[in-house]
Coordinates of C-alpha atoms (C1' of nucleotides) in Angstrom, one line a residue:
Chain M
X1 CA -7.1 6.2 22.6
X2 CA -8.0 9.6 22.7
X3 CA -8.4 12.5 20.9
X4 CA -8.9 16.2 21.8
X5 CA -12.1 17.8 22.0
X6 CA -11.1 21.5 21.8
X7 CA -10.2 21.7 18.1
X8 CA -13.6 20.4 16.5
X9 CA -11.5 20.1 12.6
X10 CA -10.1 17.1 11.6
X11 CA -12.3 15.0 13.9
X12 CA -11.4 12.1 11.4
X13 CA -7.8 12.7 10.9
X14 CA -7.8 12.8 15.3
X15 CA -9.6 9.5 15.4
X16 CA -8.1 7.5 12.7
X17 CA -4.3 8.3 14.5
X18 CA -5.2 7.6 17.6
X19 CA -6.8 4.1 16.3
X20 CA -3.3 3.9 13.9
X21 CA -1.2 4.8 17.1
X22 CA -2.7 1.9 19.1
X23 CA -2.1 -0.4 16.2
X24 CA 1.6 0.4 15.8
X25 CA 2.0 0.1 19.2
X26 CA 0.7 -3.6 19.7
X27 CA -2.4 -2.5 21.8
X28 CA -4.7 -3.6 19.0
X29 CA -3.2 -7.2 17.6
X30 CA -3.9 -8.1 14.1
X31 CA -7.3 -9.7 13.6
X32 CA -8.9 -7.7 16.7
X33 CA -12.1 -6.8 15.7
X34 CA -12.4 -2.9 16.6
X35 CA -15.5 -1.2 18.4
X36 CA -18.6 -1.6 15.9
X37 CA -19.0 2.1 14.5
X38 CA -21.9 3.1 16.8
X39 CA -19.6 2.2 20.0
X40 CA -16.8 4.4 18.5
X41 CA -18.8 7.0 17.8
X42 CA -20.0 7.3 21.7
X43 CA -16.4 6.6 23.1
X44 CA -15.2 9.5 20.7
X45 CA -18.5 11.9 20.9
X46 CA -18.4 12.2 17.4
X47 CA -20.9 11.1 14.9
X48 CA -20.9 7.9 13.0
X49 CA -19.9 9.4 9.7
X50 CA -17.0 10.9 11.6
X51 CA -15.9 7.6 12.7
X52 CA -16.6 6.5 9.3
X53 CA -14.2 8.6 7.5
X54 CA -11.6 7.5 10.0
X55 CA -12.3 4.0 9.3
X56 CA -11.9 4.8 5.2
X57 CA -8.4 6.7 6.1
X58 CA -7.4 3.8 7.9
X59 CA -8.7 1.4 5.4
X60 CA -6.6 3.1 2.5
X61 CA -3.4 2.0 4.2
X62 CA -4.6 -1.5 4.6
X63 CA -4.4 -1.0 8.3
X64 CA -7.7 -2.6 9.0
X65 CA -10.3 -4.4 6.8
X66 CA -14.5 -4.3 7.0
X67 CA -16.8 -7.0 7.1
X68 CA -20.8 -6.9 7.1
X69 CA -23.2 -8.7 9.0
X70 CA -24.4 -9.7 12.6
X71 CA -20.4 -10.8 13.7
X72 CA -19.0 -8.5 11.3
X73 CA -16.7 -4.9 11.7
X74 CA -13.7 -3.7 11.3
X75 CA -10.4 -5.7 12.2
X76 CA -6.9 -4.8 12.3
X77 CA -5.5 -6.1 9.3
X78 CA -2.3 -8.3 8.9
X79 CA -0.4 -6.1 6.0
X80 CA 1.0 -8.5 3.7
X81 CA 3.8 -8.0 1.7
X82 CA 1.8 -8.1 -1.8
X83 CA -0.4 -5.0 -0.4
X84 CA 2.5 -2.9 0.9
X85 CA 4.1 -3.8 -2.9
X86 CA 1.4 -2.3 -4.5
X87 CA 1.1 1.0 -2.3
X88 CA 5.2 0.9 -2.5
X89 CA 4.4 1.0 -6.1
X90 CA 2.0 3.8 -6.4
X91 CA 4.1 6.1 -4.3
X92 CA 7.1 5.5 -6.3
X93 CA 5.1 6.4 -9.5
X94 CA 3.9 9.7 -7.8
X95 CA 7.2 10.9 -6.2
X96 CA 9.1 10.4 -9.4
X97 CA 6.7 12.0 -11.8
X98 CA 5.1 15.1 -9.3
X99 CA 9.0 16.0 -8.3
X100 CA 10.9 16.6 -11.3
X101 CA 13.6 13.2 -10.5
X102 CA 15.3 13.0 -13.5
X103 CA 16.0 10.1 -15.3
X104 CA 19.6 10.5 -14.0
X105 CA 18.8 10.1 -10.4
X106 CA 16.0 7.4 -10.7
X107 CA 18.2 4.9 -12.7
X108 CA 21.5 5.6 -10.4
X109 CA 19.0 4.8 -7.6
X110 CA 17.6 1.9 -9.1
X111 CA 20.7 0.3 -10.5
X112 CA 22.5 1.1 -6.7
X113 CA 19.9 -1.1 -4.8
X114 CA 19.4 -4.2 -7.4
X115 CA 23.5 -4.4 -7.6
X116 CA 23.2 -4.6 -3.6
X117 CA 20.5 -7.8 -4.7
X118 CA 23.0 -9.5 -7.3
X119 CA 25.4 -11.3 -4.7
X120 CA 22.5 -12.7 -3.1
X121 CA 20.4 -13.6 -5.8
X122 CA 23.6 -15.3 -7.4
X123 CA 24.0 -17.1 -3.9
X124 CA 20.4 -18.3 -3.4
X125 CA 18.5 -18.0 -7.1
X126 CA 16.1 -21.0 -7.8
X127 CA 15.9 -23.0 -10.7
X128 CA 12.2 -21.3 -10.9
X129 CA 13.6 -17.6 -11.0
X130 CA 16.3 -18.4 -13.4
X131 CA 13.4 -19.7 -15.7
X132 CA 11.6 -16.7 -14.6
X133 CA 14.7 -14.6 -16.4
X134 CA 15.0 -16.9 -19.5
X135 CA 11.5 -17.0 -19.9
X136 CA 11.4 -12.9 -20.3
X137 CA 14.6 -12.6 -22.4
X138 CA 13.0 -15.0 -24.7
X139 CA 9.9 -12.2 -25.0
X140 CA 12.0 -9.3 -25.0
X141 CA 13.8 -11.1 -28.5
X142 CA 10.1 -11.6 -30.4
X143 CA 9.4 -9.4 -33.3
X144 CA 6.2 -6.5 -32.6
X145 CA 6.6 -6.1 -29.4
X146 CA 5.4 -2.6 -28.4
X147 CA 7.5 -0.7 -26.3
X148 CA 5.6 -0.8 -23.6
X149 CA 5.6 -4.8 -23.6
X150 CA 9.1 -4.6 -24.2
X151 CA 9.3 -2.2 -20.7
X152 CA 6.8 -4.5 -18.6
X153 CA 9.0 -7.6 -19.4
X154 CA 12.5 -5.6 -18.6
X155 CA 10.6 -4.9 -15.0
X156 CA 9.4 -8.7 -15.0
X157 CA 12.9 -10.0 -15.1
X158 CA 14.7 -7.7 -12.8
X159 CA 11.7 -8.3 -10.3
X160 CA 12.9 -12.1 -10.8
X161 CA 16.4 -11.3 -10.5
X162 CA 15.6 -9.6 -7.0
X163 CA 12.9 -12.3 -5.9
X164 CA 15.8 -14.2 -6.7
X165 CA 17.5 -13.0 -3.3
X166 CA 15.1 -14.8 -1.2
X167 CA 14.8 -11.7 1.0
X168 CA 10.8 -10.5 1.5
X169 CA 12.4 -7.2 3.0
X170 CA 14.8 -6.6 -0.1
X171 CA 12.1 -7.2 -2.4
X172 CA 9.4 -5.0 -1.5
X173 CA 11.7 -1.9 -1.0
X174 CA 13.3 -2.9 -4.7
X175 CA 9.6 -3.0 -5.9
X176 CA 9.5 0.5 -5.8
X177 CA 12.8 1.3 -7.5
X178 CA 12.2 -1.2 -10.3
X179 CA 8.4 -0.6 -11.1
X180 CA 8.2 3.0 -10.2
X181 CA 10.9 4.1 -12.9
X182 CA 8.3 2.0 -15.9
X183 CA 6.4 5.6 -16.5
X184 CA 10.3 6.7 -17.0
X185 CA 11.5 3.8 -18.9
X186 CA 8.3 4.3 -21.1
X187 CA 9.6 7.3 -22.8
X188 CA 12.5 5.6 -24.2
X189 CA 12.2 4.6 -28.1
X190 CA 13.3 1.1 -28.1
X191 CA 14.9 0.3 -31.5
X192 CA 15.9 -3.0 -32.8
X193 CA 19.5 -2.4 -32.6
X194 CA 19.1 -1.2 -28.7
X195 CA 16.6 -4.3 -27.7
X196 CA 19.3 -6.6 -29.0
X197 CA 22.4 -4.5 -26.6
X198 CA 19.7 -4.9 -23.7
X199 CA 19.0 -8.8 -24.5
X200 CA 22.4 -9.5 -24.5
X201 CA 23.3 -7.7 -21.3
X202 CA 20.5 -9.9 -20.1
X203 CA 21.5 -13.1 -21.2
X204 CA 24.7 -12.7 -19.9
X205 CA 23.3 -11.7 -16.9
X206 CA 21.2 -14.5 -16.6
X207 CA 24.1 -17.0 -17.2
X208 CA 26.1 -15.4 -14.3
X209 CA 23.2 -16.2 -12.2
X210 CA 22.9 -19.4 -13.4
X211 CA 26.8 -20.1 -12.4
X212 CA 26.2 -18.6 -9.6
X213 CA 29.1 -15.7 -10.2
X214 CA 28.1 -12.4 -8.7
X215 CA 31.1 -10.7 -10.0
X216 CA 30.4 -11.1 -13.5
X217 CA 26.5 -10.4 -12.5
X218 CA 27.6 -7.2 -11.1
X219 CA 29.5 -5.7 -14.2
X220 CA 26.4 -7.0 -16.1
X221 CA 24.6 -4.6 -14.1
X222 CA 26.9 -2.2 -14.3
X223 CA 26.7 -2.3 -18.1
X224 CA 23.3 -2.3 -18.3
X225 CA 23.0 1.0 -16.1
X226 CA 25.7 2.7 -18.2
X227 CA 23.4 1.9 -21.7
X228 CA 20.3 2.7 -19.8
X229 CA 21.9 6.4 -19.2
X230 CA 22.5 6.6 -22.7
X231 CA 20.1 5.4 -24.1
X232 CA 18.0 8.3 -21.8
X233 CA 20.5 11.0 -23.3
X234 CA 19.9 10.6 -26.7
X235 CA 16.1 10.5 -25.8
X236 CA 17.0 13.9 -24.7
X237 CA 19.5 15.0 -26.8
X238 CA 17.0 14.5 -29.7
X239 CA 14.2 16.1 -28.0
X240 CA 16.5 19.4 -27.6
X241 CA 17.2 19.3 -31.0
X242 CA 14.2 19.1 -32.4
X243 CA 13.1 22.3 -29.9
X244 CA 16.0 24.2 -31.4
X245 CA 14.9 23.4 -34.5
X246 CA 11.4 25.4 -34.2
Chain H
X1 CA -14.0 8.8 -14.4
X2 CA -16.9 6.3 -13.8
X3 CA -18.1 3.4 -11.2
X4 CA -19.7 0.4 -11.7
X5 CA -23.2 1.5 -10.5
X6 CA -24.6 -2.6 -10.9
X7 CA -22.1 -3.4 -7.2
X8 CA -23.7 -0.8 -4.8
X9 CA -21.2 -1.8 -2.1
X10 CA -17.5 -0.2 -1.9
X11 CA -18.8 2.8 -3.6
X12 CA -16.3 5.1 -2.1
X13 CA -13.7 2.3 -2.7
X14 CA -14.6 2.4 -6.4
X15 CA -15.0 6.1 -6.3
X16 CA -11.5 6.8 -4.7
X17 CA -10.0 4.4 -6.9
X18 CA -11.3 6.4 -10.2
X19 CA -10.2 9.8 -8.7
X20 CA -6.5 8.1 -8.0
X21 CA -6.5 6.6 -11.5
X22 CA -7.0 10.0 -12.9
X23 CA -4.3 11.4 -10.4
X24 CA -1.5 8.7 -12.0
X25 CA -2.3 9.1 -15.5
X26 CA -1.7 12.8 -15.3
X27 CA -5.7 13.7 -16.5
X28 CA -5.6 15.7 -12.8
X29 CA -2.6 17.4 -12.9
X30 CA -0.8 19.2 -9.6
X31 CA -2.8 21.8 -7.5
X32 CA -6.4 21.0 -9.9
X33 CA -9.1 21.7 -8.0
X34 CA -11.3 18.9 -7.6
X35 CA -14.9 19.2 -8.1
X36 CA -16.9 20.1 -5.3
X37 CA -18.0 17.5 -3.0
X38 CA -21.8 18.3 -4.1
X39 CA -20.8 18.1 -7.5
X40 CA -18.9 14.7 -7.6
X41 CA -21.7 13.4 -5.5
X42 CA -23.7 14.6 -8.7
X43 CA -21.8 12.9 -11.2
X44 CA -20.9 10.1 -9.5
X45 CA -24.8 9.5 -8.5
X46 CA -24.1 8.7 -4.7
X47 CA -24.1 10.7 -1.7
X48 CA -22.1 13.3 -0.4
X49 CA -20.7 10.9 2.9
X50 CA -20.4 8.2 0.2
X51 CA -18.2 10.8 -1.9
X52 CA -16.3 12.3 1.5
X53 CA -15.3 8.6 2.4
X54 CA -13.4 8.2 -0.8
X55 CA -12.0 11.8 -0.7
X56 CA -11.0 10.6 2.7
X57 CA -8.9 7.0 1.4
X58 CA -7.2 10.0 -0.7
X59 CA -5.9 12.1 1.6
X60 CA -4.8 9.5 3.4
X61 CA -2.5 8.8 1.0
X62 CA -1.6 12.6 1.2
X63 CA -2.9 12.7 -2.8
X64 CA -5.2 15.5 -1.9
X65 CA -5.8 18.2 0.7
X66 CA -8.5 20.1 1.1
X67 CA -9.2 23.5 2.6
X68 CA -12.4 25.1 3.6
X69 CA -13.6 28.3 2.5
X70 CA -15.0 30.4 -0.3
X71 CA -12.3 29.1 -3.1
X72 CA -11.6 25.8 -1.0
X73 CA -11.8 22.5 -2.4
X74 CA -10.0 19.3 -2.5
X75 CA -6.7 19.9 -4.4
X76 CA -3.9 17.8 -6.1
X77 CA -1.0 17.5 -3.7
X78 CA 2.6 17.4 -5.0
X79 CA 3.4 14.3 -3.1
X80 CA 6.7 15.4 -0.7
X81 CA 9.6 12.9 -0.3
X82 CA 9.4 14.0 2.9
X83 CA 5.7 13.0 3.4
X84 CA 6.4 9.6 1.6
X85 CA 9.5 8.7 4.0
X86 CA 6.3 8.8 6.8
X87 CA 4.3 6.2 4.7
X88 CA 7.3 4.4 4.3
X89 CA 8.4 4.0 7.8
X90 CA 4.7 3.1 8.9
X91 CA 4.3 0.3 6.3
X92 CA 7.9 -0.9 7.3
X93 CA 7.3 -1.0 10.7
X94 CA 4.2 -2.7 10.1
X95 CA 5.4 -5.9 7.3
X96 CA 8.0 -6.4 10.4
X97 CA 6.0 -6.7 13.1
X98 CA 3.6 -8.5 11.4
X99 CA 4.9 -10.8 9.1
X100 CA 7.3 -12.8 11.8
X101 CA 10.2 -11.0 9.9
X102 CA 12.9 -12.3 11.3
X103 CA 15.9 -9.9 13.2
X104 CA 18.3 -11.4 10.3
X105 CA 16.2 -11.2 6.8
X106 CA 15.4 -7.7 8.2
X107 CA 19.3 -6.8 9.1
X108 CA 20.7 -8.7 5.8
X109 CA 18.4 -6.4 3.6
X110 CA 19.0 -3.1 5.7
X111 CA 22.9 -3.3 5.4
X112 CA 22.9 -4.9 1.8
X113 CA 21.3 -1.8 0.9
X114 CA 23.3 0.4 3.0
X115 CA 26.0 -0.8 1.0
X116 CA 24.9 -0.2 -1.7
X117 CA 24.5 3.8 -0.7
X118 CA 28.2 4.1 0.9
X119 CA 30.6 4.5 -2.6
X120 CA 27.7 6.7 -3.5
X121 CA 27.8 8.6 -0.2
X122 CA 31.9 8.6 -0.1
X123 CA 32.2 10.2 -3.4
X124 CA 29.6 13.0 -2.4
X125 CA 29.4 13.3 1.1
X126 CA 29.9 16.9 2.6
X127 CA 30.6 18.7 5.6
X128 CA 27.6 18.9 6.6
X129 CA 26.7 15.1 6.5
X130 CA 29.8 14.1 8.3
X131 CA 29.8 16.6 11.1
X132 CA 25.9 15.2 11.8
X133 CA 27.4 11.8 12.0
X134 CA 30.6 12.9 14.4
X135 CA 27.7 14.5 15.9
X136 CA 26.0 11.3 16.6
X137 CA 28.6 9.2 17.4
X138 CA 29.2 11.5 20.4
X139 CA 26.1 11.1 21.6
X140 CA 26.1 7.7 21.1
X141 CA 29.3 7.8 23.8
X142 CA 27.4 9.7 26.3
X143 CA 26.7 7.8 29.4
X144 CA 23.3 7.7 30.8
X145 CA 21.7 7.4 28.0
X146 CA 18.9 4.5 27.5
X147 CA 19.0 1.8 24.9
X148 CA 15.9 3.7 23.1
X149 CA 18.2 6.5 22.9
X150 CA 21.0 4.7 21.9
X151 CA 18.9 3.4 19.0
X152 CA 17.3 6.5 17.9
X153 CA 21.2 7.8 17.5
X154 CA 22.1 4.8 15.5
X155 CA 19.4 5.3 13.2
X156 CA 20.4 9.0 12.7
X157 CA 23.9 8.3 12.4
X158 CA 23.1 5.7 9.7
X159 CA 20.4 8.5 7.8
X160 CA 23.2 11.0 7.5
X161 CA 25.3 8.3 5.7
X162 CA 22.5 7.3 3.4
X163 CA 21.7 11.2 2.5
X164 CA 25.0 11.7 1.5
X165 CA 24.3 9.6 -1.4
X166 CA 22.8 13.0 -2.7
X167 CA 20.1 11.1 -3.9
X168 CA 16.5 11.8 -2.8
X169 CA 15.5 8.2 -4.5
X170 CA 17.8 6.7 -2.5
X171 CA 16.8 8.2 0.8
X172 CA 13.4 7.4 0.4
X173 CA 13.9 3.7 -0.5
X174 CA 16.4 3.3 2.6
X175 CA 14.0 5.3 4.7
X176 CA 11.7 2.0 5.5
X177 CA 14.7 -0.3 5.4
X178 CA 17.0 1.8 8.4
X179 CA 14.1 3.1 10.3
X180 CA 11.8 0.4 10.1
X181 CA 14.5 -2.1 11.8
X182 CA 13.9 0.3 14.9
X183 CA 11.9 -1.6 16.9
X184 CA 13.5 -5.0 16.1
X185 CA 17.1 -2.7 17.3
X186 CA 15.0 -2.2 20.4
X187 CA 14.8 -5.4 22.1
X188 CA 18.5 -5.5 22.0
X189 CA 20.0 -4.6 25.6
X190 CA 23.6 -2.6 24.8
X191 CA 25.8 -2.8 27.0
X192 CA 28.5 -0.1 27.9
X193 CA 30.8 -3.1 25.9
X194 CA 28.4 -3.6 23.1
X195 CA 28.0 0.2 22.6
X196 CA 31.9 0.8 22.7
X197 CA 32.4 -1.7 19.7
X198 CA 29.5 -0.2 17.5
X199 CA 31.2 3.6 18.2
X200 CA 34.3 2.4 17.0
X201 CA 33.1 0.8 14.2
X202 CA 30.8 4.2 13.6
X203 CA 34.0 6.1 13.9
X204 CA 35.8 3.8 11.4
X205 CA 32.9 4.6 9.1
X206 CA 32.7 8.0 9.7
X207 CA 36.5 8.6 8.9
X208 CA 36.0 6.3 5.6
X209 CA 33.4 9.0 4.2
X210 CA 35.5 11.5 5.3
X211 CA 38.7 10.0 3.4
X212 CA 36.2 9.2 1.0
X213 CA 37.4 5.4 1.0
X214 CA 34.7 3.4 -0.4
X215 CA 36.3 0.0 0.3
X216 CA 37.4 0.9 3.4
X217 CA 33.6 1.8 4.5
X218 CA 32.2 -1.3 3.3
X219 CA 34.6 -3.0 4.7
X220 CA 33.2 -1.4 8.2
X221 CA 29.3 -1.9 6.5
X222 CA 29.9 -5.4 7.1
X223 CA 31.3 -5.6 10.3
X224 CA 28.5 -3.7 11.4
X225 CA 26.4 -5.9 10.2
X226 CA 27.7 -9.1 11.5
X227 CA 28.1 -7.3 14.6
X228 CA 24.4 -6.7 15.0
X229 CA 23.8 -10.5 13.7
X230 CA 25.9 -11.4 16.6
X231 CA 24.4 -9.2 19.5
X232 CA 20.5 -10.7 18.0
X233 CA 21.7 -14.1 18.3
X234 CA 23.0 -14.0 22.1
X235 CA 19.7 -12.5 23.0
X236 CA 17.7 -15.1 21.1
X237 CA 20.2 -17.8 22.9
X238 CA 19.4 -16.1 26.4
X239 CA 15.8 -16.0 25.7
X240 CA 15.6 -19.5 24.5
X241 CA 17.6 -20.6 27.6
X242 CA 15.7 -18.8 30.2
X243 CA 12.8 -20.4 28.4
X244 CA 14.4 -23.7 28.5
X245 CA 15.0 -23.1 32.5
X246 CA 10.9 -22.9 33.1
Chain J
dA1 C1' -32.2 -36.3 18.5
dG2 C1' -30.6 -34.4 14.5
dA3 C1' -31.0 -32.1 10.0
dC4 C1' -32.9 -28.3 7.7
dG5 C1' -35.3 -24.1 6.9
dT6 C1' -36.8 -19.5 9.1
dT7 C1' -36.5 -15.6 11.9
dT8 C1' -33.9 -12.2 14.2
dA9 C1' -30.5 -9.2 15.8
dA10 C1' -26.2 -6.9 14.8
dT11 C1' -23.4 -4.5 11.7
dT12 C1' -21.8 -2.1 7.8
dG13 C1' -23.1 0.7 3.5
dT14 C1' -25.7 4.4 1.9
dC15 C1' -28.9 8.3 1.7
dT16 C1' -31.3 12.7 3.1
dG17 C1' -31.3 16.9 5.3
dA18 C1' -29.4 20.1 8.2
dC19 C1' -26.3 23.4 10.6
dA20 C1' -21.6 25.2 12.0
dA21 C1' -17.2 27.1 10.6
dA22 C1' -14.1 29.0 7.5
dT23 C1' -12.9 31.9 3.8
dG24 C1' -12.5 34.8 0.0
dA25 C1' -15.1 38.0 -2.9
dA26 C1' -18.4 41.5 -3.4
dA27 C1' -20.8 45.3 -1.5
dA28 C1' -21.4 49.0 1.6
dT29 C1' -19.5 52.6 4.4
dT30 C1' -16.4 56.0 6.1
Chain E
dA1 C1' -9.3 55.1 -1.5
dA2 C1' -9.4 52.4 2.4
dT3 C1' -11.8 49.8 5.6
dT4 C1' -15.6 47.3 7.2
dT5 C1' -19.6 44.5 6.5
dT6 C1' -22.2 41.2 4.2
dC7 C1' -22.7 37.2 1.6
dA8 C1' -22.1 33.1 -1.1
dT9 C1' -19.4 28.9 -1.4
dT10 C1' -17.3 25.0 0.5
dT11 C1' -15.8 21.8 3.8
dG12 C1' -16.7 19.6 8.5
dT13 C1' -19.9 17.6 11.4
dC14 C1' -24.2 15.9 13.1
dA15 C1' -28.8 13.2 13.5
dG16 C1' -31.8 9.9 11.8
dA17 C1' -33.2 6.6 8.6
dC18 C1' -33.3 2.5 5.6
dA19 C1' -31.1 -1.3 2.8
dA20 C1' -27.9 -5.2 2.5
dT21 C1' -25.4 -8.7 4.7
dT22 C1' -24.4 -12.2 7.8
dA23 C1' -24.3 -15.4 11.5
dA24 C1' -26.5 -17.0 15.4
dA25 C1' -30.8 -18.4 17.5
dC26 C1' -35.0 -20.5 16.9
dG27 C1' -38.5 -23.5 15.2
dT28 C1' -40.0 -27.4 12.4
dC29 C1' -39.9 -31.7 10.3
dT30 C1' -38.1 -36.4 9.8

DNA sequence: AGACGTTTAATTGTCTGACAAATGAAAATT
DNA sequence: AATTTTCATTTGTCAGACAATTAAACGTCT
């Protein structure tokens, strides 16, 4: 672990991949405690606020994790699943909304991957994650629910639906897809008539899964993609409209 | 944008987490210019290390840069697909290596959402995608070259096929899933037998995209995959038996 | 001897003050 | 008017200090 000396910017930056580099590459197993901040500071020359900063990069990727005291410091950090979800998550929400993705492109995306969960999820789904899905459709029918709700329940029961797949991998690179399109999803003026087209799709989603018939399942999905587009158009179409009209 | 003063430990934790917050909801749009470091430690009430260590956790998110100077600051980055596919691969890397991710829940996932790419890719695909796969597939023939090598190719092959999808959403997602499998690809041996029957399957591929036969290149999607099932499971049989001969 | 409270050393978290380096804007000079 | 110089601002780094936390070492009492 090394850095170089000759370009005295990014001291922090320098430290915090060499200390990332030796963690990818095995040399630093999880749960090694690291150098206390003093001893880093020597091995690198650098000051201990420079070693700190390094240790706060490093931190924000859940690489390592600090603890005080006599036999405390930092230690390499065993990333779990849940954490990576939540990064996944944040990232997704950034790309989509700082790059102009259209609607278009983030459903198609979306749609793509959780039709590549179905034959699995129909395969392997629990009696827990079909109650999972019931449980939502049964929100997603009650009277004054905000839009919102009605959004964060539509993103609970396809997060079932992949979960569903029993595949750890699957679902954290479908967490992004599914949550990260909410802020998009949010824009969209839920009527009665279109919750009920979406609850249906839904229940007969969820009793593909249930008989385990991925076919079906898929052109539920399918369907579902299709109204989600149009749904978005009109959103769209009515916004143009009402620009014309100034 | 405020702390909880009353828990004096995590400050920049707390601080970075208000700043991020701010980021998401859209109050600190692209390219704004943070407050100086002087001045956040001002209204924050802390330190300026305390305030660096949390503009730090950001950056290493690649939410903000900063630049020195006169009019420099900490700005707003536009978050790049292209610096997110980085993050991606990382975190991959990292849930397999340390999560006991097994070579086949890793595989299944990958192809499933390969799969899920290809009609995508075979509708859209151009020139340009399929001659950096022919590309690759000759290399792939090449003798001499080392089972690294051999990987990195297959990995590049399988990008090109995922891009052609057209859709950056997409790319990003499969990103993690096809590069993050690297080093679990890597402790496979290929032989010059091995290797022949994943070229022709490649080629079989490539000539689907370019006949634009989506059936045809799943068809090939999954051969692939139970292909690389099948060359994991003989090296987890030899391993086991040469542990079995101790 | 064993259980329990106390001290102590190690470590992270934070603060203060300082200086160096970069950089654009303003001022001075040609 | 163009160029050079100066200057103010901001980040990057450093040194030293103290507070908070924590577990181990130590001492004391039963």
């Amino acid at each position: 672990m090394k850095i170089d000396p000759t370009n005295p910017a990014d001291l922090s930056a320098q430290i915090a991949k060499a200390i990332r580099d030796a963690i990818i590459s095995g040399a630093l197993p999880v749960d090694k405690r690291l150098p206390s901040e003093a001893e880093l500071a020597e091995q690198f020359a650098v000051s201990r606020p420079t070693v700190r900063e390094a240790l706060k990069r490093l931190a924000a990727q859940s690489l390592i994790r600090t603890q005080r005291g006599a036999t405390g410091g930092a230690f390499v950090n065993r990333l779990k699943f849940e954490d990576a979800y939540g990064q996944q998550i944040t990232t997704s929400i950034m790309l989509l909304s700082m790059n102009d993705v259209s609607f278009a492109t983030a459903c198609e995306a979306r749609y793509a991957l959780e039709r590549a969960c179905a034959p699995l999820s129909t395969q392997r789904r629990s009696a827990d994650h079909l109650a999972t899905m019931r449980a939502e459709i049964h929100r997603q029918g009650q009277p004054g629910l905000t839009d919102e709700a009605f959004c964060a329940s539509d993103v609970a029961f396809h997060r079932a639906l992949v979960d569903a797949a029993g595949n750890p991998v699957l679902s954290y690179q479908l967490a992004g897809a599914v949550e990260g399109m909410q802020p998009l999803m949010n824009m969209i003026t839920f009527t009665a008539r279109s919750r009920e087209t979406i609850i249906a799709l839904h229940t007969a989603l969820a009793d593909a899964v249930e008989a385990r018939d991925s076919t079906k399942a898929d052109e539920n999905l399918v369907s579902l993609a299709q109204y989600s587009q149009q749904l978005a158009q009109e959103v769209i179409a009515k916004r143009n409209a009402a620009r014309a009209a100034k």
